[in-house]
Amino acid sequence: MPAQPVNRDRLLRRLTELAQIGRSESGGVTRPGFSLADLEARRYVVREAENSGLPTAVDAAGNLWLGPRPHPGTTTLVLGSHLDTVVDAGPLDGVYGVVSALEAVENLTSLNLAHPVAAVAFANEEGALHPQPFWGSLATSGQLSTPAAATTAYDGTLLRDALTRAGGNLDVIDQARLDPHQLLAYLELHVEQGPVLERECIPIGIVDAIVGRVQLEVELMGAAAHAGTTPMPGRSDALAAAAEIVLAVEDLPAADWCQVATVGRLEAAPNSPNTIAGLVRLTVDVRDADEARLHQAAGEAVRRIESIAQRRTVKASCTRAASSKPVLTDPALRRSIAAAAARRAVPTLTLTSGAGHDAQMMAAITPAAMIFVPSVGGVSHVPHEDTSPDDLVLGAQMLQDAALALTSHPGSLA
Ligand SMILES: [Zn+2]
């Protein structure tokens, strides 16, 4: 019996209806992980799955499972993404991957497959309210650190209480951990959130790597002084040093140190029009798909900051605030996505993800890969985030085709 194709109307209806949940006045979607809007979106997806006769379950970390869950004696292909959003988000980031995963499970479950197919909505991927991003996928991959579990949200809610409301249980969080022996692979469909596919007029992207990131917090100590009476020679102007540092960081990719580098936040004190700035705090965000290059680039950023500070008689201190490892996707999975596209004569492009995704965490315990569809204007995390309906349906079909090919025969990933 052949698989039903992706149901276009059902897929697009669900995306439209989910975009109404957590809708703000600006037209954006605000649905932080474990917020009331997030819980409503989860109930919506559960209803849709149950109407299709699928079982649903919530694990200890609050991840929502649609269809069969991985269990002993089988190796399950897991398809997923997240339902939570940042503040004032668009309608597609994360949600699209969950709705498409559900669609694939609905269309494939009745077939006699060698491997089960499961869909999962990982909890709190964005960390917009409860500050641990990738919460759910970190828990399933056994990478959640204990202090992260004891956090309080920006609104003062305890994670423990929020998790209980969502059907999870912090006391037995380890139960959310998946046994790698029960997994075949993990596939995630996502909007690109960048401009490459649209620019190249290619409807399907196959992700070869997800970049790693190092974030530095930099403090520059100069000497605050009167802007009128202090002669130019001998000043220790922390803001002028910061200006030079912003450009030196921006130059790192041009000098081939890394893929992208950004100073995204800068605070000057006293931040007064007639005072030389005595103190500046800024952040440096450096990303690359190669771990060695990433750390060399972070080292070069620190060298440049120290040399500028020294020349300008400003004291600099740099601390590493956060880092994540780059992840290469699985070559066999990439080949099966490419083959699925070739069977329908769909052109594909291989590209690197500049944003982090749940797939990055899942890659620690199982072969993982990602499919991208074009983002109109290359934008995401804004209300006008968009992808054409045809591209959305095609992407979901590619996910389903690849899932079917991977689960039809035992040993498909050998
Ligand atoms: Zn996302």
Tab-separated table of C-alpha atoms and ligand atoms in Angstrom:
chain	number	residue	atom	x	y	z
A	1	MET	CA	0.000	0.000	0.000
A	2	PRO	CA	1.581	3.342	-0.994
A	3	ALA	CA	1.794	6.180	1.547
A	4	GLN	CA	-0.785	8.969	1.399
A	5	PRO	CA	0.882	12.169	0.145
A	6	VAL	CA	1.109	15.166	2.480
A	7	ASN	CA	-2.372	16.626	2.990
A	8	ARG	CA	-1.858	20.234	1.846
A	9	ASP	CA	-5.070	21.659	3.344
A	10	ARG	CA	-4.542	19.958	6.695
A	11	LEU	CA	-0.900	21.076	6.949
A	12	LEU	CA	-1.646	24.711	6.073
A	13	ARG	CA	-4.794	24.834	8.256
A	14	ARG	CA	-2.853	23.662	11.293
A	15	LEU	CA	-0.115	26.260	10.707
A	16	THR	CA	-2.730	29.018	10.370
A	17	GLU	CA	-4.606	27.908	13.479
A	18	LEU	CA	-1.451	27.557	15.574
A	19	ALA	CA	-0.386	31.073	14.521
A	20	GLN	CA	-3.498	32.386	16.320
A	21	ILE	CA	-2.354	30.917	19.660
A	22	GLY	CA	-0.311	33.522	21.535
A	23	ARG	CA	-0.964	36.161	18.881
A	24	SER	CA	0.032	39.653	20.039
A	25	GLU	CA	-1.340	43.018	18.926
A	26	SER	CA	1.610	43.554	16.589
A	27	GLY	CA	0.555	40.445	14.666
A	28	GLY	CA	3.446	38.386	16.009
A	29	VAL	CA	3.241	35.153	17.973
A	30	THR	CA	4.417	35.181	21.610
A	31	ARG	CA	4.447	31.668	22.970
A	32	PRO	CA	7.437	31.148	25.269
A	33	GLY	CA	8.081	27.593	26.480
A	34	PHE	CA	5.736	26.541	29.349
A	35	SER	CA	3.684	29.777	29.096
A	36	LEU	CA	-0.114	29.543	28.997
A	37	ALA	CA	-0.049	30.105	25.230
A	38	ASP	CA	2.486	27.288	24.836
A	39	LEU	CA	0.247	24.957	26.847
A	40	GLU	CA	-2.691	25.908	24.615
A	41	ALA	CA	-0.669	25.143	21.469
A	42	ARG	CA	0.304	21.776	22.931
A	43	ARG	CA	-3.360	20.959	23.677
A	44	TYR	CA	-4.233	21.918	20.087
A	45	VAL	CA	-1.628	19.540	18.649
A	46	VAL	CA	-2.713	16.740	21.013
A	47	ARG	CA	-6.341	17.138	19.831
A	48	GLU	CA	-5.269	17.019	16.192
A	49	ALA	CA	-3.173	13.868	16.750
A	50	GLU	CA	-5.916	12.156	18.755
A	51	ASN	CA	-8.491	12.986	16.086
A	52	SER	CA	-6.247	11.019	13.735
A	53	GLY	CA	-6.259	8.090	16.152
A	54	LEU	CA	-2.657	8.571	17.317
A	55	PRO	CA	-1.545	8.061	20.921
A	56	THR	CA	0.030	11.105	22.630
A	57	ALA	CA	2.195	11.379	25.737
A	58	VAL	CA	4.247	13.914	27.689
A	59	ASP	CA	7.610	12.828	29.107
A	60	ALA	CA	9.205	14.005	32.354
A	61	ALA	CA	10.908	16.950	30.601
A	62	GLY	CA	7.607	18.128	29.137
A	63	ASN	CA	8.329	16.931	25.601
A	64	LEU	CA	5.169	16.106	23.700
A	65	TRP	CA	5.188	12.774	21.839
A	66	LEU	CA	2.755	12.134	18.990
A	67	GLY	CA	2.381	8.572	17.736
A	68	PRO	CA	4.546	5.750	19.065
A	69	ARG	CA	7.351	6.583	21.514
A	70	PRO	CA	10.753	4.918	21.211
A	71	HIS	CA	10.592	1.650	23.133
A	72	PRO	CA	12.710	-1.480	23.717
A	73	GLY	CA	12.952	-4.034	20.917
A	74	THR	CA	12.644	-1.462	18.086
A	75	THR	CA	14.693	1.353	16.617
A	76	THR	CA	12.463	4.377	16.028
A	77	LEU	CA	12.931	7.213	13.566
A	78	VAL	CA	12.131	10.429	15.446
A	79	LEU	CA	10.888	13.503	13.552
A	80	GLY	CA	10.527	16.734	15.470
A	81	SER	CA	11.078	20.362	16.338
A	82	HIS	CA	9.464	22.761	18.856
A	83	LEU	CA	6.175	24.627	19.431
A	84	ASP	CA	7.499	27.403	21.697
A	85	THR	CA	8.570	30.762	20.250
A	86	VAL	CA	10.524	33.893	21.118
A	87	VAL	CA	8.639	37.114	21.929
A	88	ASP	CA	6.884	38.529	18.837
A	89	ALA	CA	7.894	35.617	16.625
A	90	GLY	CA	6.631	34.535	13.237
A	91	PRO	CA	4.267	31.643	12.555
A	92	LEU	CA	6.768	29.005	11.343
A	93	ASP	CA	9.980	28.673	13.381
A	94	GLY	CA	9.710	25.272	15.085
A	95	VAL	CA	5.956	24.886	14.591
A	96	TYR	CA	6.417	23.963	10.944
A	97	GLY	CA	8.699	21.056	11.871
A	98	VAL	CA	6.241	19.714	14.464
A	99	VAL	CA	3.171	19.968	12.204
A	100	SER	CA	5.080	18.287	9.347
A	101	ALA	CA	6.351	15.543	11.664
A	102	LEU	CA	2.769	14.881	12.783
A	103	GLU	CA	1.656	14.827	9.142
A	104	ALA	CA	4.324	12.227	8.279
A	105	VAL	CA	3.393	10.028	11.254
A	106	GLU	CA	-0.284	10.219	10.291
A	107	ASN	CA	0.494	9.138	6.728
A	108	LEU	CA	3.075	6.463	7.532
A	109	THR	CA	1.801	4.782	10.698
A	110	SER	CA	-0.675	2.445	8.979
A	111	LEU	CA	2.042	1.106	6.656
A	112	ASN	CA	3.942	-2.052	7.477
A	113	LEU	CA	7.307	-0.432	8.248
A	114	ALA	CA	10.521	-2.010	9.495
A	115	HIS	CA	10.997	0.881	11.966
A	116	PRO	CA	8.350	2.938	13.822
A	117	VAL	CA	8.132	6.693	13.119
A	118	ALA	CA	7.508	9.081	16.034
A	119	ALA	CA	6.887	12.831	16.164
A	120	VAL	CA	8.066	14.988	19.051
A	121	ALA	CA	7.597	18.626	20.055
A	122	PHE	CA	10.629	19.406	22.207
A	123	ALA	CA	9.894	21.645	25.196
A	124	ASN	CA	11.357	25.140	25.564
A	125	GLU	CA	13.754	25.238	22.617
A	126	GLU	CA	13.995	29.032	22.584
A	127	GLY	CA	14.373	29.642	26.321
A	128	ALA	CA	12.386	32.877	25.969
A	129	LEU	CA	10.812	32.722	29.452
A	130	HIS	CA	12.550	29.853	31.252
A	131	PRO	CA	16.163	30.658	30.444
A	132	GLN	CA	17.503	27.204	29.533
A	133	PRO	CA	17.203	26.929	25.719
A	134	PHE	CA	17.036	23.424	24.158
A	135	TRP	CA	15.566	22.241	27.467
A	136	GLY	CA	13.661	19.258	26.055
A	137	SER	CA	16.279	17.968	23.631
A	138	LEU	CA	19.044	18.411	26.222
A	139	ALA	CA	16.994	16.214	28.582
A	140	THR	CA	16.302	13.484	26.013
A	141	SER	CA	19.960	13.417	24.993
A	142	GLY	CA	21.164	13.286	28.606
A	143	GLN	CA	22.966	16.640	28.446
A	144	LEU	CA	20.881	18.694	30.860
A	145	SER	CA	23.015	19.984	33.720
A	146	THR	CA	21.490	19.940	37.194
A	147	PRO	CA	21.815	23.684	37.924
A	148	ALA	CA	19.850	24.371	34.727
A	149	ALA	CA	16.947	22.444	36.219
A	150	ALA	CA	16.716	24.690	39.256
A	151	THR	CA	16.035	27.896	37.342
A	152	THR	CA	13.403	30.566	37.776
A	153	ALA	CA	11.737	32.187	34.790
A	154	TYR	CA	12.031	35.893	33.939
A	155	ASP	CA	8.483	36.292	35.365
A	156	GLY	CA	9.436	34.588	38.655
A	157	THR	CA	7.716	31.246	37.923
A	158	LEU	CA	9.638	28.204	39.111
A	159	LEU	CA	10.516	25.803	36.343
A	160	ARG	CA	9.380	22.951	38.578
A	161	ASP	CA	5.820	24.337	38.703
A	162	ALA	CA	5.715	25.245	35.013
A	163	LEU	CA	6.917	21.781	34.082
A	164	THR	CA	4.275	20.119	36.272
A	165	ARG	CA	1.567	22.198	34.567
A	166	ALA	CA	2.818	20.926	31.202
A	167	GLY	CA	2.625	17.298	32.355
A	168	GLY	CA	6.324	16.838	33.159
A	169	ASN	CA	8.015	16.039	36.458
A	170	LEU	CA	11.337	17.534	37.521
A	171	ASP	CA	11.901	14.842	40.170
A	172	VAL	CA	12.149	12.107	37.554
A	173	ILE	CA	13.653	14.204	34.745
A	174	ASP	CA	16.102	11.384	33.916
A	175	GLN	CA	13.163	9.324	32.649
A	176	ALA	CA	12.998	11.658	29.641
A	177	ARG	CA	16.410	10.409	28.548
A	178	LEU	CA	16.241	8.273	25.405
A	179	ASP	CA	18.173	5.040	25.014
A	180	PRO	CA	20.304	5.405	21.844
A	181	HIS	CA	19.738	1.701	21.127
A	182	GLN	CA	16.040	2.455	20.618
A	183	LEU	CA	16.718	5.167	18.029
A	184	LEU	CA	17.246	4.834	14.296
A	185	ALA	CA	17.861	8.547	13.644
A	186	TYR	CA	16.478	12.064	14.141
A	187	LEU	CA	15.226	14.281	11.304
A	188	GLU	CA	14.142	17.910	11.650
A	189	LEU	CA	12.427	20.086	9.059
A	190	HIS	CA	12.787	23.838	9.638
A	191	VAL	CA	12.544	27.180	7.883
A	192	GLU	CA	16.022	28.355	6.847
A	193	GLN	CA	15.831	31.668	8.770
A	194	GLY	CA	18.432	33.000	6.330
A	195	PRO	CA	18.538	34.196	2.697
A	196	VAL	CA	20.488	31.483	0.844
A	197	LEU	CA	17.721	29.237	-0.568
A	198	GLU	CA	15.597	32.192	-1.667
A	199	ARG	CA	18.573	33.875	-3.339
A	200	GLU	CA	19.508	30.675	-5.182
A	201	CYS	CA	15.843	29.849	-6.041
A	202	ILE	CA	16.241	26.328	-4.580
A	203	PRO	CA	13.244	24.940	-2.630
A	204	ILE	CA	15.018	22.367	-0.440
A	205	GLY	CA	18.167	22.756	1.649
A	206	ILE	CA	20.103	19.848	3.111
A	207	VAL	CA	22.012	20.933	6.197
A	208	ASP	CA	25.619	19.696	6.366
A	209	ALA	CA	26.474	21.261	9.717
A	210	ILE	CA	25.048	23.375	12.510
A	211	VAL	CA	27.481	26.045	13.634
A	212	GLY	CA	28.938	26.168	17.117
A	213	ARG	CA	29.089	29.398	19.044
A	214	VAL	CA	31.311	31.135	21.562
A	215	GLN	CA	29.949	34.146	23.384
A	216	LEU	CA	32.299	36.498	25.226
A	217	GLU	CA	31.380	39.132	27.761
A	218	VAL	CA	33.808	42.025	27.576
A	219	GLU	CA	34.304	44.782	30.120
A	220	LEU	CA	36.339	47.885	29.237
A	221	MET	CA	37.479	50.104	32.101
A	222	GLY	CA	38.570	53.582	31.080
A	223	ALA	CA	38.463	56.827	33.030
A	224	ALA	CA	35.273	58.877	33.099
A	225	ALA	CA	36.112	62.577	32.731
A	226	HIS	CA	34.703	65.927	31.553
A	227	ALA	CA	34.127	65.972	27.791
A	228	GLY	CA	35.061	69.668	27.578
A	229	THR	CA	38.015	70.115	29.898
A	230	THR	CA	39.928	66.852	29.330
A	231	PRO	CA	42.515	67.266	26.522
A	232	MET	CA	42.432	64.622	23.768
A	233	PRO	CA	45.938	63.231	24.510
A	234	GLY	CA	45.907	61.051	27.615
A	235	ARG	CA	42.224	60.140	27.623
A	236	SER	CA	41.107	56.598	28.514
A	237	ASP	CA	37.882	56.555	26.516
A	238	ALA	CA	36.189	53.181	26.964
A	239	LEU	CA	33.537	53.920	24.332
A	240	ALA	CA	36.068	54.895	21.646
A	241	ALA	CA	37.925	51.640	22.389
A	242	ALA	CA	34.623	49.782	22.117
A	243	ALA	CA	33.960	51.366	18.732
A	244	GLU	CA	37.268	50.055	17.441
A	245	ILE	CA	36.548	46.633	18.977
A	246	VAL	CA	33.137	46.403	17.280
A	247	LEU	CA	34.844	46.843	13.899
A	248	ALA	CA	37.731	44.494	14.766
A	249	VAL	CA	35.207	41.778	15.643
A	250	GLU	CA	33.208	42.451	12.490
A	251	ASP	CA	36.418	41.980	10.483
A	252	LEU	CA	37.092	38.428	11.808
A	253	PRO	CA	35.085	36.626	9.058
A	254	ALA	CA	36.589	38.843	6.331
A	255	ALA	CA	40.038	37.809	7.610
A	256	ASP	CA	38.831	34.181	7.407
A	257	TRP	CA	38.871	33.437	11.121
A	258	CYS	CA	35.246	32.248	11.304
A	259	GLN	CA	31.900	32.264	9.542
A	260	VAL	CA	30.192	35.157	11.360
A	261	ALA	CA	31.098	37.453	14.269
A	262	THR	CA	28.907	40.041	15.979
A	263	VAL	CA	28.902	42.590	18.771
A	264	GLY	CA	25.179	42.586	19.518
A	265	ARG	CA	24.941	44.355	22.868
A	266	LEU	CA	26.806	47.358	24.186
A	267	GLU	CA	26.272	49.408	27.359
A	268	ALA	CA	28.220	52.535	28.162
A	269	ALA	CA	28.474	54.258	31.550
A	270	PRO	CA	27.768	56.869	32.621
A	271	ASN	CA	26.208	57.192	29.123
A	272	SER	CA	26.071	60.931	29.377
A	273	PRO	CA	26.525	63.396	26.462
A	274	ASN	CA	29.201	65.493	28.164
A	275	THR	CA	31.240	62.775	29.909
A	276	ILE	CA	33.926	60.499	28.480
A	277	ALA	CA	32.673	56.940	28.986
A	278	GLY	CA	34.503	55.266	31.873
A	279	LEU	CA	33.001	51.800	31.497
A	280	VAL	CA	31.652	49.770	28.578
A	281	ARG	CA	30.238	46.251	28.628
A	282	LEU	CA	29.740	44.461	25.332
A	283	THR	CA	29.154	40.949	24.013
A	284	VAL	CA	30.991	39.148	21.213
A	285	ASP	CA	29.255	36.275	19.405
A	286	VAL	CA	31.509	34.147	17.172
A	287	ARG	CA	30.195	31.189	15.114
A	288	ASP	CA	31.714	28.530	12.878
A	289	ALA	CA	30.953	24.968	11.775
A	290	ASP	CA	34.507	23.833	12.617
A	291	GLU	CA	35.290	23.515	16.302
A	292	ALA	CA	39.037	24.223	16.017
A	293	ARG	CA	38.413	27.337	13.904
A	294	LEU	CA	35.723	28.473	16.345
A	295	HIS	CA	38.137	28.454	19.266
A	296	GLN	CA	40.939	30.040	17.245
A	297	ALA	CA	38.548	32.819	16.226
A	298	ALA	CA	37.490	33.390	19.835
A	299	GLY	CA	41.188	33.548	20.774
A	300	GLU	CA	41.873	36.066	18.002
A	301	ALA	CA	38.909	38.169	19.189
A	302	VAL	CA	40.440	38.315	22.668
A	303	ARG	CA	43.909	39.227	21.252
A	304	ARG	CA	42.415	42.051	19.182
A	305	ILE	CA	40.406	43.368	22.132
A	306	GLU	CA	43.460	43.334	24.421
A	307	SER	CA	45.700	45.035	21.885
A	308	ILE	CA	43.164	47.817	21.182
A	309	ALA	CA	42.592	48.305	24.913
A	310	GLN	CA	46.313	48.481	25.627
A	311	ARG	CA	46.942	51.058	22.908
A	312	ARG	CA	44.085	53.169	24.256
A	313	THR	CA	45.095	52.740	27.928
A	314	VAL	CA	41.825	51.032	28.778
A	315	LYS	CA	41.680	47.884	30.917
A	316	ALA	CA	39.923	44.965	29.201
A	317	SER	CA	38.578	41.764	30.702
A	318	CYS	CA	37.017	39.015	28.561
A	319	THR	CA	35.026	36.084	29.939
A	320	ARG	CA	33.425	33.197	28.117
A	321	ALA	CA	29.689	33.431	28.797
A	322	ALA	CA	28.417	30.533	26.716
A	323	SER	CA	29.531	28.109	24.073
A	324	SER	CA	28.066	25.302	22.005
A	325	LYS	CA	29.835	22.766	19.812
A	326	PRO	CA	29.355	22.671	16.064
A	327	VAL	CA	27.665	19.514	14.835
A	328	LEU	CA	28.040	17.716	11.511
A	329	THR	CA	24.883	16.052	10.254
A	330	ASP	CA	24.926	12.356	9.324
A	331	PRO	CA	26.153	11.659	5.734
A	332	ALA	CA	23.855	8.628	5.207
A	333	LEU	CA	20.827	10.676	6.285
A	334	ARG	CA	21.874	13.504	3.982
A	335	ARG	CA	22.093	11.025	1.102
A	336	SER	CA	18.604	9.690	1.782
A	337	ILE	CA	17.157	13.230	1.778
A	338	ALA	CA	18.977	13.953	-1.504
A	339	ALA	CA	17.665	10.703	-2.996
A	340	ALA	CA	14.099	11.532	-1.893
A	341	ALA	CA	14.395	14.913	-3.614
A	342	ALA	CA	15.915	13.385	-6.752
A	343	ARG	CA	12.985	10.949	-7.071
A	344	ARG	CA	10.660	13.950	-7.410
A	345	ALA	CA	13.179	15.950	-9.480
A	346	VAL	CA	13.366	18.605	-6.741
A	347	PRO	CA	16.600	20.641	-6.762
A	348	THR	CA	18.501	20.796	-3.470
A	349	LEU	CA	21.344	22.831	-2.049
A	350	THR	CA	23.705	21.866	0.759
A	351	LEU	CA	24.075	24.603	3.364
A	352	THR	CA	25.190	25.239	6.942
A	353	SER	CA	22.784	26.283	9.688
A	354	GLY	CA	23.853	29.473	11.431
A	355	ALA	CA	21.206	28.998	14.132
A	356	GLY	CA	21.094	26.303	16.800
A	357	HIS	CA	18.409	23.614	16.644
A	358	ASP	CA	17.194	20.605	18.657
A	359	ALA	CA	18.934	18.445	16.012
A	360	GLN	CA	22.252	19.726	17.407
A	361	MET	CA	21.440	18.133	20.784
A	362	MET	CA	19.985	14.927	19.307
A	363	ALA	CA	23.167	14.421	17.250
A	364	ALA	CA	24.909	13.502	20.522
A	365	ILE	CA	22.898	10.269	20.775
A	366	THR	CA	21.737	9.358	17.250
A	367	PRO	CA	22.450	10.166	13.584
A	368	ALA	CA	20.725	13.508	12.923
A	369	ALA	CA	20.007	15.642	9.878
A	370	MET	CA	17.933	18.663	8.868
A	371	ILE	CA	15.911	19.816	5.877
A	372	PHE	CA	15.433	23.554	5.245
A	373	VAL	CA	12.829	25.409	3.176
A	374	PRO	CA	13.292	29.019	1.979
A	375	SER	CA	12.462	31.963	4.258
A	376	VAL	CA	10.907	34.912	2.414
A	377	GLY	CA	13.370	37.810	2.730
A	378	GLY	CA	15.649	35.529	4.764
A	379	VAL	CA	14.082	36.684	8.037
A	380	SER	CA	12.947	34.879	11.200
A	381	HIS	CA	12.121	35.708	14.849
A	382	VAL	CA	9.944	38.556	13.497
A	383	PRO	CA	6.171	38.664	12.877
A	384	HIS	CA	6.574	38.799	9.087
A	385	GLU	CA	8.568	35.527	8.932
A	386	ASP	CA	7.101	33.653	5.948
A	387	THR	CA	7.531	30.762	3.501
A	388	SER	CA	5.354	30.166	0.423
A	389	PRO	CA	2.614	27.527	0.842
A	390	ASP	CA	4.082	25.492	-2.040
A	391	ASP	CA	7.495	25.393	-0.358
A	392	LEU	CA	5.904	24.441	2.980
A	393	VAL	CA	4.036	21.521	1.418
A	394	LEU	CA	7.083	20.400	-0.590
A	395	GLY	CA	9.311	20.457	2.490
A	396	ALA	CA	6.815	18.346	4.440
A	397	GLN	CA	6.639	15.893	1.544
A	398	MET	CA	10.464	15.631	1.475
A	399	LEU	CA	10.478	14.897	5.213
A	400	GLN	CA	7.840	12.204	4.751
A	401	ASP	CA	9.559	10.687	1.694
A	402	ALA	CA	12.911	10.525	3.472
A	403	ALA	CA	11.219	9.058	6.578
A	404	LEU	CA	9.485	6.400	4.481
A	405	ALA	CA	12.704	5.438	2.702
A	406	LEU	CA	14.566	5.184	6.022
A	407	THR	CA	11.930	3.073	7.761
A	408	SER	CA	10.806	0.792	4.918
A	409	HIS	CA	13.704	-1.632	5.247
A	410	PRO	CA	15.804	-2.727	8.192
A	411	GLY	CA	19.394	-1.539	7.959
A	412	SER	CA	18.532	1.454	5.750
A	413	LEU	CA	21.153	3.544	7.501
A	414	ALA	CA	23.974	1.017	7.245
B	1	ZN	ZN	13.454	26.764	15.697
